[in-house]
């Protein structure tokens, strides 16, 4: 079985400040890693994913994440946030052997003016 | 266009009245799954299916049934809904493309209220 832990349930930041949303995972098999964003009253949108190759992954809207295998982490970062980044962010893993997907509990990012 | 289609988008029903939420994907994906989203709990997996006629329980299967008679369809059945099943439900499918990429595609969600 695999599990995903998002270490912060809520992250308030001021506009133009940097932000890091933390995600750790555990799994008995190798996994792929994802971040999804959910804007208010909308569905899930893929931000970025790590399948293989460079451990630093760039996604949409200026977000990036770094896969750290030794620490089993996949933290999401943005150097300067905007009001429009206010949303819920979900870290997820897909098991390599069967495509089974599990999510973390989510981090609510609130960007204040 | 690749998509996962859920219906209905909104549903209000009464306790005990059987209902089905449909989910269909057009990407020939083998893997499909259902999740419920509740505040502070994220997306919890209800059931998943690795292929036709292959289904298994996720983390919160109680009160739900699924079937996978065809590859494209994966309906979620609530035989006797209760108020604690009031939630936002998402269907997802995932698979591999020709470049060996994978990601999950999600339906738009079904907001279910059981009174």
PDB file of N, CA and C in Angstrom, chain A residues 1-4 27 29-34 92-103, chain B residues 30-35 44-50 56-59 74 92-96 102-104:
ATOM      1  N   UNK A   1       0.842  -1.192   0.000  1.00  0.00           N
ATOM      2  CA  UNK A   1       0.000   0.000   0.000  1.00  0.00           C
ATOM      3  C   UNK A   1       0.880   1.245   0.000  1.00  0.00           C
ATOM      4  N   UNK A   2       0.324   2.334  -0.448  1.00  0.00           N
ATOM      5  CA  UNK A   2       1.090   3.570  -0.416  1.00  0.00           C
ATOM      6  C   UNK A   2       0.292   4.624   0.336  1.00  0.00           C
ATOM      7  N   UNK A   3       1.007   5.616   0.867  1.00  0.00           N
ATOM      8  CA  UNK A   3       0.325   6.715   1.542  1.00  0.00           C
ATOM      9  C   UNK A   3       1.020   8.016   1.183  1.00  0.00           C
ATOM     10  N   UNK A   4       0.243   9.073   1.241  1.00  0.00           N
ATOM     11  CA  UNK A   4       0.745  10.395   0.902  1.00  0.00           C
ATOM     12  C   UNK A   4       0.419  11.336   2.049  1.00  0.00           C
ATOM     13  N   UNK A  27       5.734   4.029   0.035  1.00  0.00           N
ATOM     14  CA  UNK A  27       5.192   3.005  -0.851  1.00  0.00           C
ATOM     15  C   UNK A  27       6.112   1.805  -0.870  1.00  0.00           C
ATOM     16  N   UNK A  29       6.266  -0.131  -3.465  1.00  0.00           N
ATOM     17  CA  UNK A  29       6.749  -0.237  -4.848  1.00  0.00           C
ATOM     18  C   UNK A  29       7.066   1.167  -5.353  1.00  0.00           C
ATOM     19  N   UNK A  30       7.732   1.232  -6.479  1.00  0.00           N
ATOM     20  CA  UNK A  30       8.077   2.541  -7.043  1.00  0.00           C
ATOM     21  C   UNK A  30       6.817   3.260  -7.507  1.00  0.00           C
ATOM     22  N   UNK A  31       6.845   4.570  -7.400  1.00  0.00           N
ATOM     23  CA  UNK A  31       5.672   5.374  -7.743  1.00  0.00           C
ATOM     24  C   UNK A  31       6.060   6.536  -8.639  1.00  0.00           C
ATOM     25  N   UNK A  32       5.061   7.048  -9.319  1.00  0.00           N
ATOM     26  CA  UNK A  32       5.171   8.326 -10.000  1.00  0.00           C
ATOM     27  C   UNK A  32       4.487   9.367  -9.119  1.00  0.00           C
ATOM     28  N   UNK A  33       4.879  10.619  -9.278  1.00  0.00           N
ATOM     29  CA  UNK A  33       4.428  11.661  -8.366  1.00  0.00           C
ATOM     30  C   UNK A  33       3.765  12.808  -9.114  1.00  0.00           C
ATOM     31  N   UNK A  34       2.738  13.359  -8.523  1.00  0.00           N
ATOM     32  CA  UNK A  34       1.930  14.379  -9.178  1.00  0.00           C
ATOM     33  C   UNK A  34       1.528  15.464  -8.171  1.00  0.00           C
ATOM     34  N   UNK A  92      -0.147  13.567  -5.138  1.00  0.00           N
ATOM     35  CA  UNK A  92      -0.665  12.229  -5.429  1.00  0.00           C
ATOM     36  C   UNK A  92       0.449  11.331  -5.936  1.00  0.00           C
ATOM     37  N   UNK A  93       0.261  10.026  -5.768  1.00  0.00           N
ATOM     38  CA  UNK A  93       1.198   9.043  -6.297  1.00  0.00           C
ATOM     39  C   UNK A  93       0.438   8.022  -7.116  1.00  0.00           C
ATOM     40  N   UNK A  94       1.106   7.518  -8.128  1.00  0.00           N
ATOM     41  CA  UNK A  94       0.584   6.396  -8.923  1.00  0.00           C
ATOM     42  C   UNK A  94       1.601   5.276  -8.826  1.00  0.00           C
ATOM     43  N   UNK A  95       1.140   4.099  -8.432  1.00  0.00           N
ATOM     44  CA  UNK A  95       2.028   2.941  -8.372  1.00  0.00           C
ATOM     45  C   UNK A  95       2.438   2.540  -9.781  1.00  0.00           C
ATOM     46  N   UNK A  96       3.725   2.258  -9.959  1.00  0.00           N
ATOM     47  CA  UNK A  96       4.238   1.937 -11.292  1.00  0.00           C
ATOM     48  C   UNK A  96       3.687   0.619 -11.810  1.00  0.00           C
ATOM     49  N   UNK A  97       3.350  -0.294 -10.908  1.00  0.00           N
ATOM     50  CA  UNK A  97       3.002  -1.632 -11.383  1.00  0.00           C
ATOM     51  C   UNK A  97       1.531  -1.772 -11.775  1.00  0.00           C
ATOM     52  N   UNK A  98       0.673  -0.853 -11.330  1.00  0.00           N
ATOM     53  CA  UNK A  98      -0.749  -1.051 -11.637  1.00  0.00           C
ATOM     54  C   UNK A  98      -1.551   0.234 -11.837  1.00  0.00           C
ATOM     55  N   UNK A  99      -0.918   1.373 -11.795  1.00  0.00           N
ATOM     56  CA  UNK A  99      -1.580   2.667 -12.014  1.00  0.00           C
ATOM     57  C   UNK A  99      -2.524   3.075 -10.890  1.00  0.00           C
ATOM     58  N   UNK A 100      -2.515   2.394  -9.769  1.00  0.00           N
ATOM     59  CA  UNK A 100      -3.373   2.785  -8.659  1.00  0.00           C
ATOM     60  C   UNK A 100      -2.919   4.139  -8.117  1.00  0.00           C
ATOM     61  N   UNK A 101      -3.869   5.053  -7.914  1.00  0.00           N
ATOM     62  CA  UNK A 101      -3.553   6.438  -7.546  1.00  0.00           C
ATOM     63  C   UNK A 101      -4.134   6.788  -6.184  1.00  0.00           C
ATOM     64  N   UNK A 102      -3.305   7.394  -5.331  1.00  0.00           N
ATOM     65  CA  UNK A 102      -3.745   7.846  -4.006  1.00  0.00           C
ATOM     66  C   UNK A 102      -3.331   9.294  -3.792  1.00  0.00           C
ATOM     67  N   UNK A 103      -4.130   9.971  -2.969  1.00  0.00           N
ATOM     68  CA  UNK A 103      -3.922  11.402  -2.752  1.00  0.00           C
ATOM     69  C   UNK A 103      -3.591  11.718  -1.308  1.00  0.00           C
TER      70      UNK A 103
ATOM     71  N   UNK B  30      -7.147   1.286 -18.861  1.00  0.00           N
ATOM     72  CA  UNK B  30      -7.499   0.096 -18.107  1.00  0.00           C
ATOM     73  C   UNK B  30      -7.905   0.446 -16.674  1.00  0.00           C
ATOM     74  N   UNK B  31      -7.237   1.426 -16.094  1.00  0.00           N
ATOM     75  CA  UNK B  31      -7.453   1.741 -14.680  1.00  0.00           C
ATOM     76  C   UNK B  31      -8.492   2.848 -14.527  1.00  0.00           C
ATOM     77  N   UNK B  32      -9.482   2.594 -13.666  1.00  0.00           N
ATOM     78  CA  UNK B  32     -10.463   3.617 -13.306  1.00  0.00           C
ATOM     79  C   UNK B  32     -10.694   3.551 -11.804  1.00  0.00           C
ATOM     80  N   UNK B  33     -11.101   4.688 -11.242  1.00  0.00           N
ATOM     81  CA  UNK B  33     -11.302   4.726  -9.796  1.00  0.00           C
ATOM     82  C   UNK B  33     -12.313   5.793  -9.418  1.00  0.00           C
ATOM     83  N   UNK B  34     -12.855   5.643  -8.224  1.00  0.00           N
ATOM     84  CA  UNK B  34     -13.770   6.618  -7.647  1.00  0.00           C
ATOM     85  C   UNK B  34     -13.195   7.150  -6.344  1.00  0.00           C
ATOM     86  N   UNK B  35     -13.395   8.470  -6.146  1.00  0.00           N
ATOM     87  CA  UNK B  35     -12.948   9.132  -4.940  1.00  0.00           C
ATOM     88  C   UNK B  35     -14.089   9.982  -4.394  1.00  0.00           C
ATOM     89  N   UNK B  44     -10.396  10.601  -0.981  1.00  0.00           N
ATOM     90  CA  UNK B  44     -10.242   9.239  -0.475  1.00  0.00           C
ATOM     91  C   UNK B  44     -10.801   8.264  -1.508  1.00  0.00           C
ATOM     92  N   UNK B  45     -10.051   7.229  -1.733  1.00  0.00           N
ATOM     93  CA  UNK B  45     -10.449   6.277  -2.767  1.00  0.00           C
ATOM     94  C   UNK B  45     -11.546   5.351  -2.266  1.00  0.00           C
ATOM     95  N   UNK B  46     -12.592   5.191  -3.071  1.00  0.00           N
ATOM     96  CA  UNK B  46     -13.725   4.338  -2.703  1.00  0.00           C
ATOM     97  C   UNK B  46     -13.531   2.929  -3.277  1.00  0.00           C
ATOM     98  N   UNK B  47     -13.412   2.858  -4.584  1.00  0.00           N
ATOM     99  CA  UNK B  47     -13.167   1.610  -5.308  1.00  0.00           C
ATOM    100  C   UNK B  47     -12.267   1.930  -6.494  1.00  0.00           C
ATOM    101  N   UNK B  48     -11.586   0.885  -6.954  1.00  0.00           N
ATOM    102  CA  UNK B  48     -10.826   1.028  -8.176  1.00  0.00           C
ATOM    103  C   UNK B  48     -10.959  -0.233  -9.014  1.00  0.00           C
ATOM    104  N   UNK B  49     -10.567  -0.092 -10.279  1.00  0.00           N
ATOM    105  CA  UNK B  49     -10.674  -1.218 -11.203  1.00  0.00           C
ATOM    106  C   UNK B  49      -9.451  -1.231 -12.095  1.00  0.00           C
ATOM    107  N   UNK B  50      -8.786  -2.381 -12.149  1.00  0.00           N
ATOM    108  CA  UNK B  50      -7.594  -2.518 -12.982  1.00  0.00           C
ATOM    109  C   UNK B  50      -7.943  -2.857 -14.428  1.00  0.00           C
ATOM    110  N   UNK B  56     -11.733  -3.604  -6.975  1.00  0.00           N
ATOM    111  CA  UNK B  56     -11.250  -3.840  -5.614  1.00  0.00           C
ATOM    112  C   UNK B  56     -11.567  -2.634  -4.746  1.00  0.00           C
ATOM    113  N   UNK B  57     -11.641  -2.893  -3.440  1.00  0.00           N
ATOM    114  CA  UNK B  57     -11.972  -1.838  -2.497  1.00  0.00           C
ATOM    115  C   UNK B  57     -10.810  -0.874  -2.323  1.00  0.00           C
ATOM    116  N   UNK B  58     -11.181   0.393  -2.166  1.00  0.00           N
ATOM    117  CA  UNK B  58     -10.199   1.396  -1.795  1.00  0.00           C
ATOM    118  C   UNK B  58     -10.212   1.590  -0.295  1.00  0.00           C
ATOM    119  N   UNK B  59     -10.075   2.817   0.132  1.00  0.00           N
ATOM    120  CA  UNK B  59      -9.977   3.102   1.564  1.00  0.00           C
ATOM    121  C   UNK B  59     -11.334   3.256   2.258  1.00  0.00           C
ATOM    122  N   UNK B  74     -17.592   2.884 -15.665  1.00  0.00           N
ATOM    123  CA  UNK B  74     -17.316   2.465 -14.285  1.00  0.00           C
ATOM    124  C   UNK B  74     -18.322   3.157 -13.364  1.00  0.00           C
ATOM    125  N   UNK B  92     -12.008   8.886 -11.993  1.00  0.00           N
ATOM    126  CA  UNK B  92     -10.743   9.115 -12.680  1.00  0.00           C
ATOM    127  C   UNK B  92     -10.368   7.896 -13.503  1.00  0.00           C
ATOM    128  N   UNK B  93      -9.619   8.122 -14.558  1.00  0.00           N
ATOM    129  CA  UNK B  93      -9.040   7.011 -15.312  1.00  0.00           C
ATOM    130  C   UNK B  93      -7.586   7.347 -15.601  1.00  0.00           C
ATOM    131  N   UNK B  94      -6.778   6.324 -15.730  1.00  0.00           N
ATOM    132  CA  UNK B  94      -5.375   6.557 -16.066  1.00  0.00           C
ATOM    133  C   UNK B  94      -4.841   5.389 -16.888  1.00  0.00           C
ATOM    134  N   UNK B  95      -3.820   5.677 -17.658  1.00  0.00           N
ATOM    135  CA  UNK B  95      -3.218   4.653 -18.494  1.00  0.00           C
ATOM    136  C   UNK B  95      -1.957   5.212 -19.117  1.00  0.00           C
ATOM    137  N   UNK B  96      -1.374   4.458 -20.032  1.00  0.00           N
ATOM    138  CA  UNK B  96      -0.114   4.827 -20.656  1.00  0.00           C
ATOM    139  C   UNK B  96      -0.367   5.272 -22.089  1.00  0.00           C
ATOM    140  N   UNK B 102       2.149   8.701 -18.209  1.00  0.00           N
ATOM    141  CA  UNK B 102       0.907   8.380 -17.531  1.00  0.00           C
ATOM    142  C   UNK B 102       0.448   9.566 -16.705  1.00  0.00           C
ATOM    143  N   UNK B 103      -0.821   9.732 -16.592  1.00  0.00           N
ATOM    144  CA  UNK B 103      -1.404  10.678 -15.665  1.00  0.00           C
ATOM    145  C   UNK B 103      -2.865  10.294 -15.518  1.00  0.00           C
ATOM    146  N   UNK B 104      -3.501  10.828 -14.527  1.00  0.00           N
ATOM    147  CA  UNK B 104      -4.911  10.562 -14.298  1.00  0.00           C
ATOM    148  C   UNK B 104      -5.747  11.682 -14.891  1.00  0.00           C
TER     149      UNK B 104
END
